[in-house]
Structures are given as structure tokens and as C-alpha cells.
Coordinates of C-alpha atoms in Angstrom, one line a residue:
M1 CA 4.7 22.0 -13.7
T2 CA 6.0 23.4 -10.6
Y3 CA 3.5 25.0 -8.1
Q4 CA 4.8 27.0 -4.8
R5 CA 1.7 27.7 -2.7
I6 CA -0.9 25.1 -2.7
L7 CA -4.4 25.8 -0.8
M8 CA -5.9 22.5 0.3
V9 CA -9.3 22.1 0.6
K10 CA -10.8 20.1 3.4
S11 CA -14.8 19.1 5.0
H12 CA -14.9 16.4 6.9
S13 CA -14.9 14.9 10.6
M14 CA -12.6 16.8 13.1
G15 CA -11.5 14.1 14.6
V16 CA -7.6 14.6 15.0
G17 CA -7.7 10.8 13.3
D18 CA -9.6 12.0 10.4
V19 CA -7.5 14.9 9.5
L20 CA -4.0 13.6 10.1
R21 CA -4.9 10.9 8.1
S22 CA -4.2 13.5 5.1
S23 CA -0.5 13.8 6.1
A24 CA -0.2 10.6 4.0
A25 CA -1.6 13.0 1.2
W26 CA 0.7 15.9 2.0
R27 CA 4.0 14.4 2.2
V28 CA 3.2 12.5 -1.7
L29 CA 2.8 16.3 -2.6
K30 CA 5.8 17.3 -0.8
D31 CA 7.9 14.6 -2.6
K32 CA 6.4 15.5 -5.5
W33 CA 7.4 19.9 -5.0
P34 CA 9.7 19.8 -2.0
Q35 CA 9.7 23.7 -2.5
A36 CA 6.0 23.6 -2.6
Q37 CA 4.4 25.6 0.8
L38 CA 1.3 23.6 1.6
H39 CA -1.5 25.3 3.2
L40 CA -4.9 23.6 4.1
L41 CA -7.8 25.3 4.5
F42 CA -10.5 23.1 6.5
L43 CA -14.5 23.8 6.4
S44 CA -15.1 23.1 10.2
K45 CA -18.7 23.1 11.6
H46 CA -17.7 25.2 14.6
A47 CA -14.7 26.9 16.6
G48 CA -12.9 25.2 18.9
Y49 CA -12.3 22.4 18.3
P50 CA -8.9 21.0 20.1
T51 CA -7.4 19.5 16.7
E52 CA -6.9 22.9 15.9
D53 CA -4.1 23.7 17.2
F54 CA -2.4 20.5 16.3
I55 CA -2.8 20.6 12.8
R56 CA -1.6 24.7 13.0
Q57 CA 1.7 22.9 14.3
H58 CA 2.7 20.0 11.6
H59 CA 5.8 19.7 10.0
L60 CA 4.5 19.7 6.5
L61 CA 2.1 22.4 6.7
A62 CA 3.1 26.3 5.4
S63 CA -0.2 27.3 7.5
A64 CA -3.6 26.0 8.5
T65 CA -6.6 27.9 8.6
F66 CA -10.2 26.5 9.8
L67 CA -13.3 28.4 8.9
T68 CA -16.4 27.1 10.6
I69 CA -20.1 27.1 8.8
R70 CA -21.6 27.6 12.2
D71 CA -21.5 29.7 14.8
G72 CA -21.3 28.2 18.6
T73 CA -18.8 26.0 20.0
P74 CA -18.8 22.2 19.1
A75 CA -21.4 20.9 22.1
D76 CA -24.2 23.3 20.6
P77 CA -26.1 21.0 18.4
D78 CA -28.7 23.8 17.2
A79 CA -26.3 26.3 15.9
K80 CA -26.7 28.3 12.9
R81 CA -25.0 28.5 9.7
V82 CA -22.8 31.2 9.0
P83 CA -24.1 32.8 5.8
L84 CA -22.5 31.4 2.6
S85 CA -21.8 35.0 1.8
V86 CA -20.0 35.5 4.5
T87 CA -17.2 32.2 3.5
K88 CA -16.9 33.3 0.1
Q89 CA -15.7 36.7 2.0
Q90 CA -13.4 34.5 4.0
V91 CA -12.3 32.6 1.6
I92 CA -11.4 35.1 -1.0
A93 CA -9.5 37.1 2.0
L94 CA -7.4 34.1 3.0
S95 CA -6.6 33.2 -0.8
Q96 CA -5.3 36.4 -1.6
Q97 CA -3.1 36.4 1.0
L98 CA -1.7 33.4 0.5
Q99 CA -1.7 33.8 -3.3
P100 CA -1.7 30.1 -4.1
D101 CA -1.2 28.9 -8.2
L102 CA -2.8 25.4 -7.1
V103 CA -5.7 24.8 -5.4
I104 CA -7.3 21.4 -4.9
D105 CA -10.5 19.8 -3.4
F106 CA -10.0 16.7 -1.7
E107 CA -14.0 15.9 -0.9
A108 CA -16.0 13.7 -3.0
S109 CA -19.1 14.8 -1.9
G110 CA -21.6 18.2 -1.9
I111 CA -20.9 21.6 -3.6
R112 CA -19.9 23.8 -0.8
S113 CA -16.0 22.5 -1.0
S114 CA -16.3 23.1 -5.1
L115 CA -17.6 26.5 -4.7
V116 CA -14.8 27.3 -2.0
T117 CA -12.6 26.1 -4.7
R118 CA -13.9 27.8 -6.7
W119 CA -14.1 31.2 -4.5
A120 CA -10.3 30.9 -3.6
A121 CA -8.9 30.1 -7.4
K122 CA -10.5 32.9 -8.8
A123 CA -9.7 35.2 -6.7
V124 CA -6.3 34.8 -7.9
G125 CA -6.2 32.9 -11.1
A126 CA -4.8 30.1 -9.7
T127 CA -5.6 26.0 -11.4
S128 CA -8.4 24.3 -9.6
M129 CA -8.8 20.5 -8.9
G130 CA -11.9 18.6 -7.5
I131 CA -13.1 15.0 -8.1
A132 CA -15.7 14.7 -10.7
Q133 CA -18.1 12.4 -8.4
F134 CA -21.3 13.6 -10.2
F135 CA -22.3 14.6 -13.3
G136 CA -21.8 18.5 -13.2
R137 CA -19.4 18.9 -10.4
G138 CA -16.6 18.5 -12.6
L139 CA -17.5 22.1 -14.1
F140 CA -15.9 24.0 -10.9
Y141 CA -11.9 23.3 -11.2
D142 CA -9.5 23.1 -14.5
F143 CA -8.8 19.7 -13.9
H144 CA -10.8 17.0 -12.2
A145 CA -10.3 13.7 -10.7
P146 CA -12.6 10.8 -12.0
S147 CA -15.7 9.6 -9.0
V148 CA -14.4 7.4 -5.9
K149 CA -16.0 4.3 -8.1
D150 CA -14.0 4.8 -10.9
Y151 CA -10.8 5.6 -8.8
A152 CA -11.2 2.3 -6.7
G153 CA -11.6 0.1 -9.5
A154 CA -9.0 1.5 -10.6
Q155 CA -6.6 1.0 -7.9
G156 CA -8.5 -2.7 -7.3
L157 CA -9.5 -0.9 -4.0
K158 CA -13.3 -2.5 -2.4
L159 CA -15.2 0.3 -1.2
P160 CA -15.3 1.9 1.6
M161 CA -11.9 2.9 0.9
D162 CA -9.3 3.4 4.2
Y163 CA -9.9 7.2 5.2
T164 CA -6.5 7.9 4.1
E165 CA -6.8 6.3 0.6
R166 CA -9.5 9.0 0.7
D167 CA -7.2 12.4 -0.3
F168 CA -5.6 10.0 -3.0
V169 CA -8.8 10.6 -5.5
A170 CA -8.1 13.9 -5.8
L171 CA -4.1 13.7 -6.5
A172 CA -4.9 11.2 -9.2
A173 CA -5.7 14.1 -11.6
L174 CA -2.2 15.1 -10.7
G175 CA -0.9 11.4 -11.8
L176 CA 0.1 11.3 -8.3
Y177 CA -0.8 7.9 -5.7
R178 CA -0.5 7.0 -2.1
V179 CA 2.1 3.9 -3.1
E180 CA 2.1 2.8 1.0
T181 CA 3.2 5.9 2.2
S182 CA 2.1 6.6 5.2
I183 CA 0.6 9.3 7.8
E184 CA 3.0 11.6 9.4
L185 CA 3.5 12.9 12.7
Q186 CA 6.5 14.8 14.1
V187 CA 6.3 15.2 18.4
M188 CA 6.5 18.7 18.7
A189 CA 9.0 20.4 22.2
D190 CA 5.6 21.1 23.9
G191 CA 4.9 18.0 24.3
V192 CA 7.8 17.0 25.1
A193 CA 7.8 19.4 28.1
Y194 CA 5.4 18.4 28.8
A195 CA 5.6 14.7 29.1
Q196 CA 8.3 15.3 31.4
E197 CA 6.2 17.4 34.0
L198 CA 3.6 14.4 33.6
K199 CA 6.2 11.8 34.5
Q200 CA 7.0 14.0 37.9
Q201 CA 3.8 13.7 38.4
L202 CA 3.0 10.1 38.6
P203 CA 3.1 7.3 40.7
V204 CA 6.7 5.4 40.5
G205 CA 6.5 1.8 38.8
K206 CA 2.8 2.0 38.2
P207 CA 1.9 1.7 34.3
V208 CA -0.2 4.2 32.5
I209 CA -3.3 3.9 30.8
G210 CA -4.6 7.3 28.6
L211 CA -8.5 7.0 27.8
N212 CA -9.9 9.0 26.0
I213 CA -14.2 8.2 25.4
G214 CA -14.7 11.5 23.7
C215 CA -17.3 11.7 21.4
G216 CA -18.9 14.9 22.8
T217 CA -21.0 16.5 20.1
S218 CA -24.6 15.7 19.4
D219 CA -23.7 14.6 16.0
A220 CA -20.6 12.4 17.1
H221 CA -22.6 10.6 19.9
P222 CA -23.7 7.6 18.1
R223 CA -20.5 6.6 17.8
R224 CA -19.3 7.1 21.7
P225 CA -18.6 3.4 23.6
L226 CA -20.9 2.4 26.3
I227 CA -19.7 3.7 29.3
E228 CA -20.4 0.6 31.2
K229 CA -18.7 -1.6 28.9
V230 CA -15.9 1.4 28.5
A231 CA -15.5 0.1 33.2
N232 CA -16.0 -2.9 32.6
A233 CA -12.6 -3.5 30.8
L234 CA -11.1 -1.3 32.9
H235 CA -11.9 -3.5 35.9
A236 CA -10.6 -6.7 33.5
I237 CA -7.4 -4.5 33.5
A238 CA -7.3 -4.3 37.3
S239 CA -7.4 -8.0 37.6
D240 CA -3.5 -7.9 36.5
G241 CA -2.3 -5.2 38.3
P242 CA -2.4 -1.5 40.0
Y243 CA -2.5 1.0 37.1
V244 CA -3.5 5.1 36.6
C245 CA -5.5 5.7 34.0
L246 CA -5.4 9.0 32.3
L247 CA -8.8 10.9 31.5
T248 CA -8.9 13.6 28.4
G249 CA -10.8 14.9 26.5
A250 CA -12.3 18.6 25.5
P251 CA -13.6 21.0 28.5
F252 CA -17.0 19.7 27.3
E253 CA -16.2 16.3 27.3
K254 CA -15.7 16.4 31.4
S255 CA -19.0 15.3 31.9
I256 CA -18.3 12.7 29.7
N257 CA -15.1 11.2 32.2
E258 CA -17.3 11.8 35.5
A259 CA -20.2 9.5 33.9
F260 CA -17.3 7.3 33.4
L261 CA -16.0 7.4 36.9
Q262 CA -19.7 7.2 38.3
A263 CA -19.8 3.6 36.2
F264 CA -16.7 2.4 37.5
G265 CA -17.9 2.2 40.9
T266 CA -15.5 1.8 43.2
Q267 CA -11.5 2.0 42.2
P268 CA -9.4 -1.3 43.1
D269 CA -6.6 -1.1 45.2
G270 CA -4.1 0.5 43.3
V271 CA -5.9 1.8 40.9
E272 CA -6.2 5.6 40.2
F273 CA -8.2 7.8 37.5
I274 CA -6.9 11.4 36.9
D275 CA -9.6 13.9 35.0
C276 CA -7.9 16.3 32.4
A277 CA -10.3 17.0 30.3
G278 CA -9.9 20.7 29.2
Q279 CA -6.4 20.8 30.9
T280 CA -4.3 19.3 28.0
S281 CA -3.8 19.6 24.2
L282 CA -3.1 17.6 21.3
V283 CA 0.5 18.8 21.2
N284 CA 1.0 17.7 24.9
L285 CA -0.6 14.6 24.4
Q286 CA 1.4 13.4 21.4
A287 CA 4.6 12.5 23.9

């Protein structure tokens, strides 16, 4: 069977690393069907994540669409859910626009992505595929892969699996496996241009440290490193000599950088900090 347009459904963390890990699975799909267009449909909690523009420009994707399941911004913990009926209309409209012949649900838990996959496939008569993680979930799809546990056992992997490997659970239904395929990222023209511009602004002869503390959303807060420990680590680095530290982050994470600078305190001779929160993009920083 040959596929021309594959719609890939994801719903997970919008951290750039979490999304970029999926590129290994995209590569395996492209190697199997080089002519196929890969379209990503990501169910995002909120609009406005920096990851969106970055992933839209990934060289393996024909398109990337981010449908929000909550109103508001990533910094708003009390944002209301978007009605499921609205999401359904959006999914059907997108599917009719893209005309996929295969829709893959890469998620193993919940049924929201299962419903989205079903709606998208039914709208255009496409084949649907997903993971039979629990009893009844496989009924949403035309073909399904085994549960994560069964997949890990068959591949000789320990649980919890590496994040990159998780996307290959669904692809097992197609007989496609990772086989040490790496994630992929190409430096884009905007990134090269920004790097050249930034280079002219930095003092000559000093090492440059990029620091993104991040974890600015309410659900990510527990994973944020202790600001004091980060400050102590940067002080320790200063003992080896002066440096320039670029503090990056989303616009709503500027307060985190300010808290870090306060915790760092007096800057040793030759140490400089530049707070770029909200002033750069992931496309800029990749170079």
C-alpha cells in the first residue's frame, strides 16, 4: 500500500524537545514513502507556544496545524476548555482541506486523539491507525498497534520508554520500526542570519552561554529547576573566567529570568547577562 498524504495526530507537551523527538518517526515514514506529504495535527492546550512556528518550518513536514483545546495563553491556568463540537468542526475542515489517505494517532492514552483521528479519517474516507492501549480503544481505528507494554516487550525495551521510541508504537501497525533512527533538525536561513547579527553584538573573546530556565506554565512549574541552584552553577562557571550569558524564554517567562538575576546577585568581573526573553524565536536560536 502506498500513501500520498499522511495526517499525524499528536497531543502531548508542547516543549520543543518533546515535539522534535517525533522527527525520528517522520524520517522513517519518509524513507518508506518518499513521495508522501507529512501533515502534523497537534492538539495543544493553548495557542502561543514558541514551538509552533519552529515546527511549522521543519523540513520533513508539509504542514503543521495546532488546534487549541483551551482558550487563553500558556500562562493562564484557568483557561476554559474549547467545546468538543468546535474541535470536531475544525478537524473535519482541516481533513477536507488536506485530503489525507492515512491518519495516524500517535497517542497511547485517552480518547480525545482517538476521536480526532476518527473524525479526520471519516471526513475523507481515509484509513485510520492508532494504539490499542486499553480494551475498546482499537475500535476507533481501521488498524491498530499493540499496547505500549506489549510493544516494549516485543522490542526488548524497558518501561518507561525513551520519548523518541514512543512514536514507534503506532508505526508498529505499519511494520515500521526505529532501528536507531535519530531525530532531525536543519538550521534555517533565519537562524543563520540571526546568529550573524548576534555575533556582532557580543564582546570578542568571551565564551557565550545560552540559558533557558523555562517551565513558565503552571503545569510545568514543578519541573522548573530551583533558581538558587541555577545561580550557584553559573557562579561556579565564573570561577573559570568571564563569559556572556544569553537568557532566553517566552515573553511570559521574563519574570523567571528576573528572579534568576536577583538570585545571582552581584556579577563577577567580566560576567555579562543579556535577557532576551520574548525577543527571540526558536528558529533564531537553533543556529
